[in-house]
Short mmCIF file of C-alpha atoms in Angstrom, two decimals:
data_model
loop_
_atom_site.label_atom_id
_atom_site.label_comp_id
_atom_site.label_asym_id
_atom_site.label_seq_id
_atom_site.Cartn_x
_atom_site.Cartn_y
_atom_site.Cartn_z
CA MET A 198 -6.32 -10.46 -221.79
CA SER A 199 -6.31 -7.72 -224.36
CA SER A 200 -6.70 -5.17 -221.67
CA SER A 201 -3.77 -6.65 -219.82
CA LEU A 202 -1.76 -6.70 -223.03
CA HIS A 203 -2.78 -3.17 -223.77
CA SER A 204 -1.90 -2.11 -220.29
CA SER A 205 1.42 -3.87 -220.67
CA LYS A 206 1.98 -2.02 -223.92
CA LEU A 207 1.05 1.18 -222.26
CA GLU A 208 3.42 0.41 -219.45
CA PHE A 209 6.19 -0.21 -221.95
CA ASP A 210 9.21 1.77 -221.10
CA GLN A 211 9.18 4.78 -223.37
CA LYS A 212 12.54 6.03 -222.18
CA LYS A 213 14.36 7.97 -224.88
CA ASN A 214 17.61 6.70 -226.35
CA VAL A 215 20.01 9.59 -226.83
CA PHE A 216 23.30 9.21 -228.72
CA VAL A 217 25.85 11.05 -226.67
CA THR A 218 28.76 12.43 -228.73
CA GLN A 219 30.15 14.72 -225.98
CA LEU A 220 30.03 14.50 -222.28
CA GLY A 221 27.66 16.92 -220.74
CA GLU A 222 25.67 17.49 -217.65
CA PRO A 223 22.13 16.02 -217.99
CA ASP A 224 19.23 18.14 -216.98
CA GLU A 225 17.45 17.03 -213.87
CA GLU A 226 14.05 17.25 -215.68
CA GLU A 227 15.04 14.92 -218.54
CA TYR A 228 16.76 12.28 -216.43
CA ASN A 229 14.77 8.97 -216.19
CA VAL A 230 11.74 10.41 -218.05
CA ARG A 231 9.13 8.00 -219.38
CA LYS A 232 7.07 9.14 -222.31
CA PHE A 233 3.75 7.58 -223.31
CA PRO A 234 1.86 7.91 -226.56
CA ILE A 235 -1.19 10.09 -226.53
CA VAL A 236 -4.39 8.02 -226.62
CA GLU A 237 -7.44 9.94 -227.80
CA GLU A 238 -9.89 7.02 -227.95
CA SER A 239 -11.78 5.70 -225.04
CA GLU A 240 -10.54 2.80 -223.10
CA TRP A 241 -13.56 0.63 -223.99
CA ALA A 242 -13.11 1.17 -227.70
CA LEU A 243 -9.51 0.34 -227.46
CA VAL A 244 -10.30 -2.86 -225.61
CA LYS A 245 -13.01 -3.74 -228.14
CA ASP A 246 -10.87 -3.14 -231.16
CA GLY A 247 -7.74 -4.23 -229.46
CA THR A 248 -7.56 -7.72 -230.78
CA ARG A 249 -8.48 -6.83 -234.28
CA THR A 250 -6.38 -3.85 -234.73
CA LEU A 251 -3.51 -4.83 -232.48
CA GLN A 252 -0.94 -5.29 -235.17
CA SER A 253 -1.89 -2.22 -237.13
CA THR A 254 -2.21 -0.25 -233.97
CA LEU A 255 1.13 -1.36 -232.78
CA LEU A 256 2.61 -0.52 -236.14
CA LEU A 257 1.01 2.87 -236.15
CA GLN A 258 2.05 3.36 -232.62
CA LYS A 259 5.59 2.39 -233.50
CA GLN A 260 5.51 4.68 -236.52
CA GLN A 261 4.07 7.41 -234.40
CA GLU A 262 6.64 6.65 -231.76
CA MET A 263 9.33 6.71 -234.43
CA VAL A 264 8.09 10.07 -235.61
CA VAL A 265 7.97 11.27 -232.06
CA VAL A 266 11.39 9.77 -231.43
CA ASP A 267 12.72 11.41 -234.59
CA GLN A 268 11.18 14.66 -233.55
CA GLU A 269 12.54 14.26 -230.08
CA LEU A 270 15.88 13.20 -231.54
CA GLU A 271 15.90 16.28 -233.76
CA SER A 272 14.83 18.32 -230.81
CA LYS A 273 17.55 16.70 -228.75
CA ARG A 274 20.00 17.38 -231.51
CA ARG A 275 18.93 20.98 -231.57
CA ASP A 276 19.09 21.01 -227.79
CA PHE A 277 22.43 19.28 -227.95
CA ALA A 278 23.66 21.84 -230.49
CA VAL A 279 22.29 24.61 -228.32
CA ARG A 280 23.86 23.02 -225.29
CA MET A 281 27.10 22.50 -227.19
CA GLU A 282 26.97 26.11 -228.26
CA ARG A 283 26.25 27.04 -224.68
CA CYS A 284 29.12 24.80 -223.57
CA MET A 285 31.39 26.38 -226.14
CA ASN A 286 30.23 29.79 -225.03
CA LYS A 287 30.70 28.75 -221.44
CA GLN A 288 34.11 27.30 -222.35
CA ASN A 289 35.02 30.53 -224.12
CA GLU A 290 33.63 32.47 -221.21
CA LEU A 291 35.57 30.17 -218.90
CA ARG A 292 38.70 30.67 -221.00
CA VAL A 293 38.12 34.41 -220.96
CA GLU A 294 37.41 34.18 -217.25
CA GLN A 295 40.57 32.11 -216.77
CA GLN A 296 42.51 34.68 -218.80
CA LYS A 297 40.96 37.40 -216.69
CA ILE A 298 41.79 35.43 -213.54
CA LYS A 299 45.33 34.91 -214.88
CA GLU A 300 45.59 38.59 -215.66
CA ARG A 301 44.18 39.32 -212.22
CA VAL A 302 46.70 36.94 -210.67
CA GLU A 303 49.48 38.57 -212.67
CA LYS A 304 48.17 41.99 -211.71
CA PHE A 305 47.88 40.81 -208.13
CA ASP A 306 51.42 39.39 -208.26
CA ARG A 307 52.64 42.60 -209.84
CA PHE A 308 50.65 44.49 -207.26
CA VAL A 309 52.21 42.35 -204.50
CA ARG A 310 55.70 42.85 -205.95
CA GLU A 311 55.09 46.55 -206.34
CA ASN A 312 53.76 46.66 -202.80
CA GLU A 313 56.82 44.72 -201.63
CA VAL A 314 59.06 47.15 -203.48
CA LYS A 315 57.05 50.03 -202.07
CA ARG A 316 57.27 48.43 -198.64
CA GLN A 317 61.04 48.06 -199.01
CA ARG A 318 61.29 51.63 -200.25
CA ALA A 319 59.04 52.79 -197.44
CA LEU A 320 61.15 50.80 -194.97
CA VAL A 321 64.36 52.29 -196.37
CA LYS A 322 62.72 55.70 -196.40
CA PHE A 323 61.55 55.14 -192.85
CA GLN A 324 65.04 54.11 -191.78
CA ASN A 325 66.56 57.08 -193.59
CA GLU A 326 63.97 59.40 -192.12
CA ARG A 327 64.62 57.87 -188.71
CA LYS A 328 68.33 58.46 -189.13
CA GLN A 329 67.59 61.94 -190.37
CA GLN A 330 65.32 62.45 -187.39
CA GLU A 331 68.07 61.24 -185.07
CA LEU A 332 70.52 63.56 -186.80
CA ARG A 333 68.00 66.40 -186.55
CA GLU A 334 67.51 65.60 -182.88
CA GLU A 335 71.26 65.63 -182.37
CA GLU A 336 71.50 68.88 -184.34
CA LEU A 337 68.62 70.23 -182.28
CA ALA A 338 70.43 69.28 -179.09
CA VAL A 339 73.61 70.91 -180.40
CA LEU A 340 71.67 74.00 -181.45
CA LYS A 341 69.98 74.14 -178.07
CA GLU A 342 73.39 73.92 -176.43
CA LYS A 343 74.65 76.65 -178.74
CA TYR A 344 71.54 78.67 -178.00
CA ARG A 345 72.20 78.37 -174.28
CA GLU A 346 75.83 79.32 -174.87
CA LEU A 347 74.70 82.27 -177.00
CA GLU A 348 72.29 83.31 -174.27
CA LYS A 349 75.12 83.14 -171.77
CA ARG A 350 77.33 85.06 -174.17
CA GLN A 351 74.59 87.62 -174.75
CA LYS A 352 74.24 88.04 -171.02
CA LYS A 353 77.99 88.42 -170.72
CA LEU A 354 78.00 90.93 -173.57
CA VAL A 355 75.17 92.87 -171.96
CA ASP A 356 77.09 92.86 -168.71
CA LYS A 357 80.20 93.84 -170.62
CA ILE A 358 78.32 96.70 -172.28
CA GLU A 359 77.12 97.82 -168.91
CA GLY A 360 80.66 97.59 -167.63
CA ASN A 361 82.06 99.42 -170.66
CA LYS A 362 79.87 102.44 -170.23
CA LYS A 363 82.53 103.89 -167.97
CA PHE A 364 84.98 103.60 -170.86
CA GLU A 365 82.45 105.42 -173.05
CA LYS A 366 82.41 108.22 -170.52
CA TYR A 367 86.18 108.18 -170.44
CA ILE A 368 86.39 108.37 -174.27
CA GLN A 369 83.93 111.22 -174.23
CA GLN A 370 86.13 113.02 -171.74
CA VAL A 371 89.14 112.32 -173.96
CA VAL A 372 87.29 113.75 -176.96
CA ASP A 373 86.43 116.80 -174.98
CA ILE A 374 90.04 117.49 -174.04
CA LEU A 375 91.55 116.70 -177.46
CA PRO A 376 93.06 119.68 -179.29
CA GLU A 377 91.45 120.88 -182.47
CA GLY A 378 92.66 119.25 -185.66
CA TYR A 379 94.01 116.18 -183.89
CA LEU A 380 91.38 114.00 -185.51
CA GLU A 381 89.72 114.22 -188.87
CA LEU A 382 86.36 115.89 -188.90
CA SER A 383 83.59 113.37 -188.58
CA ASP A 384 80.09 113.15 -187.25
CA ASN A 385 81.11 110.94 -184.34
CA MET A 386 84.35 111.92 -182.63
CA MET A 387 84.19 108.87 -180.36
CA LYS A 388 84.34 106.61 -183.40
CA GLY A 389 87.31 108.63 -184.60
CA VAL A 390 89.09 108.10 -181.27
CA ILE A 391 88.24 104.38 -181.35
CA SER A 392 89.40 104.19 -184.97
CA ARG A 393 92.62 105.94 -184.03
CA TYR A 394 93.03 103.53 -181.14
CA ASN A 395 92.35 100.55 -183.44
CA THR A 396 94.93 101.88 -185.91
CA LEU A 397 97.51 102.23 -183.18
CA GLU A 398 96.54 98.81 -181.83
CA GLN A 399 96.97 97.25 -185.29
CA ALA A 400 100.31 99.00 -185.69
CA ASN A 401 101.31 97.74 -182.26
CA GLU A 402 100.21 94.19 -183.18
CA ALA A 403 102.12 94.44 -186.47
CA LEU A 404 105.20 95.59 -184.60
CA LEU A 405 104.74 92.82 -182.06
CA LYS A 406 104.39 90.27 -184.87
CA GLU A 407 107.47 91.67 -186.56
CA LEU A 408 109.28 91.55 -183.23
CA MET A 409 108.13 87.98 -182.72
CA LEU A 410 109.30 87.12 -186.22
CA LYS A 411 112.62 88.79 -185.46
CA ASP A 412 112.77 86.90 -182.19
CA ASP A 413 111.99 83.70 -184.06
CA SER A 414 114.68 84.46 -186.62
CA ILE A 415 117.08 85.34 -183.81
CA ASP A 416 116.16 82.12 -182.00
CA LYS A 417 116.68 80.17 -185.20
CA ALA A 418 119.99 81.97 -185.79
CA GLN A 419 121.03 81.29 -182.20
CA GLN A 420 119.96 77.69 -182.58
CA SER A 421 121.89 77.45 -185.84
CA LEU A 422 124.86 79.15 -184.11
CA ALA A 423 124.62 76.74 -181.19
CA GLU A 424 124.43 73.79 -183.58
CA LEU A 425 127.33 75.20 -185.61
CA THR A 426 129.29 75.87 -182.39
CA LYS A 427 128.55 72.35 -181.20
CA THR A 428 129.56 70.95 -184.58
CA LYS A 429 132.74 73.02 -184.65
CA THR A 430 133.44 72.15 -181.00
CA ASP A 431 133.02 68.49 -181.87
CA GLU A 432 135.31 69.01 -184.85
CA VAL A 433 137.84 70.87 -182.64
CA LEU A 434 137.65 68.08 -180.08
CA SER A 435 138.12 65.57 -182.86
CA TYR A 436 141.03 67.62 -184.22
CA ASN A 437 142.48 68.00 -180.71
CA SER A 438 142.18 64.27 -180.22
CA THR A 439 143.87 63.74 -183.57
CA ILE A 440 146.52 66.35 -182.69
CA ALA A 441 147.04 64.74 -179.28
CA ALA A 442 147.44 61.38 -180.95
CA LEU A 443 149.82 62.91 -183.50
CA HIS A 444 151.64 64.78 -180.72
CA SER A 445 151.98 61.56 -178.78
CA HIS A 446 153.25 59.91 -181.93
CA LEU A 447 155.57 62.86 -182.44
CA GLU A 448 156.84 62.54 -178.88
CA LYS A 449 157.46 58.88 -179.45
CA CYS A 450 159.17 59.69 -182.74
CA PHE A 451 161.17 62.47 -181.05
CA GLN A 452 162.23 60.16 -178.24
CA SER A 453 163.09 57.51 -180.78
CA THR A 454 165.02 60.15 -182.74
CA VAL A 455 166.81 61.28 -179.58
CA ARG A 456 167.69 57.72 -178.77
CA LYS A 457 168.80 57.15 -182.32
CA GLU A 458 170.79 60.43 -182.26
CA GLU A 459 172.37 59.44 -178.96
CA SER A 460 173.16 56.03 -180.37
CA THR A 461 174.49 57.68 -183.52
CA LEU A 462 176.50 60.12 -181.40
CA ARG A 463 177.89 57.26 -179.36
CA LYS A 464 178.64 55.43 -182.56
CA LYS A 465 180.26 58.56 -183.97
CA ILE A 466 182.32 59.02 -180.80
CA HIS A 467 183.27 55.37 -180.85
CA HIS A 468 184.00 55.65 -184.54
CA ARG A 469 186.01 58.80 -183.94
CA ASN A 470 187.89 57.10 -181.13
CA GLN A 471 188.37 54.13 -183.33
CA CYS A 472 189.53 56.41 -186.14
CA GLN A 473 191.80 58.28 -183.77
CA LEU A 474 193.16 55.03 -182.44
CA TYR A 475 193.48 53.77 -185.98
CA GLY A 476 195.31 56.96 -186.92
CA GLN A 477 197.54 56.70 -183.93
CA LEU A 478 198.22 53.08 -184.71
CA GLU A 479 198.78 53.92 -188.35
CA LEU A 480 201.11 56.78 -187.33
CA ALA A 481 202.92 54.54 -184.85
CA ILE A 482 203.22 51.84 -187.46
CA LYS A 483 204.47 54.40 -189.95
CA ASN A 484 206.97 55.76 -187.41
CA LEU A 485 208.10 52.29 -186.61
CA VAL A 486 208.47 51.57 -190.26
CA ASP A 487 210.30 54.87 -190.80
CA MET A 488 212.55 54.44 -187.78
CA LYS A 489 213.21 50.75 -187.69
CA CYS A 490 212.80 49.74 -191.25
CA ARG A 491 214.90 52.26 -193.09
CA LEU A 492 216.50 49.53 -195.07
CA VAL A 493 213.27 49.18 -196.96
CA LYS A 494 213.51 52.06 -199.28
CA LEU A 495 210.83 53.08 -201.71
CA LYS A 496 211.78 53.53 -205.24
CA PRO A 497 211.03 56.80 -206.97
CA GLY A 498 207.47 56.87 -208.21
CA GLN A 499 206.47 53.86 -206.10
CA GLU A 500 203.30 54.16 -204.05
CA PRO A 501 203.60 53.98 -200.27
CA HIS A 502 203.20 50.60 -198.65
CA SER A 503 199.83 49.70 -197.41
CA LEU A 504 199.11 49.19 -193.77
CA VAL A 505 199.10 45.42 -194.15
CA LYS A 506 202.41 45.59 -195.92
CA GLN A 507 203.80 47.84 -193.24
CA LEU A 508 202.56 45.47 -190.54
CA SER A 509 204.10 42.56 -192.37
CA ILE A 510 207.37 44.50 -192.58
CA ILE A 511 207.21 45.26 -188.86
CA GLU A 512 206.39 41.65 -188.15
CA SER A 513 209.31 40.46 -190.15
CA TYR A 514 211.48 43.03 -188.49
CA LEU A 515 210.38 41.97 -185.03
CA LEU A 516 210.79 38.32 -185.84
CA GLU A 517 214.19 39.07 -187.12
CA ARG A 518 215.01 40.99 -183.95
CA GLU A 519 213.61 38.20 -181.86
CA SER A 520 215.68 35.67 -183.62
CA ILE A 521 218.75 37.86 -183.21
CA TYR A 522 217.96 38.25 -179.55
CA LYS A 523 217.57 34.57 -179.10
CA MET A 524 220.80 33.93 -180.90
CA SER A 525 222.55 36.48 -178.71
CA GLN A 526 221.06 34.91 -175.64
CA GLU A 527 222.13 31.54 -176.68
CA ALA A 528 225.61 32.79 -177.38
CA THR A 529 225.98 34.51 -174.05
CA THR A 530 224.26 31.92 -171.92
CA PRO A 531 226.33 28.85 -170.76
CA SER A 532 225.31 25.46 -171.83
CA SER A 533 224.37 24.45 -168.26
CA THR A 534 220.81 24.22 -167.32
CA PRO A 535 219.47 27.49 -166.11
CA GLY A 536 218.69 27.85 -162.40
CA PRO A 537 215.32 28.04 -160.85
CA GLY A 538 215.45 31.84 -160.94
CA HIS A 539 215.42 31.91 -164.76
CA SER A 540 212.30 31.59 -166.68
#
């Protein structure tokens, strides 16, 4: 029984109790570890003395276990401190590593941005260089075209030089036949002849330009004269039209004046006839008054009778004569009724 009890005590779970103050990762070696007390005595002695010394043994074992537990606890504390220090170091290292990673990420982002900027710059540069290349290609094509034109021109000039050699011979012949002193002394007489020709050509061109300027001025003067002539002709036509209108008005006025003069002349003739008739009547009336009305005498200093007065005198005279005539007729005529032959 004691052996079974002893074996049960030996099989007692000696698993350590660890006070965890911070979460950590347990070591694989210390997880689910059973620890047994060290037994130095033989199994038979332990069984023999088991019953007698059970309590003291258990106490000693517990004390020994407590010491071991304390030692292990202290060791665990030291391990825990070491592990905590390691964790802190790892945390610091992790923080440093995170900072490094952050710096790397920032550097990488900056590197990416810089690369993007460089890429954009390179793209812009590539586009600019492509445009420049296209421009250079166009310029090259233009230069090639100019080169071909220059080659053609050079060929033409060479042909022209070959064709002008006859003129060189001609100038040489001219130099040979020129009199002495005609040209200034120079090393090359042909150049002197050409220079003389150029001078004369420039003088001729200057004269032609002056003549053209004169022609231009003459053309401008003629144009101005034509414009002035046209303007004056228009003014003359306008004046002629005005004069024609005024002449027509004058003709109308003259005709009206002639008609008025004729009417006035007729009126004057009529008036003169009327005046003459009036004078004749006045003279006849005066004669009648003088001859028939002598009884009416004017007093000295009295003004002559007016025409109305004279007519009234003649009227009275005639009435008087008529009455006398009637009276005489009545006296001479019988009282019988007059015959049908009398009026």
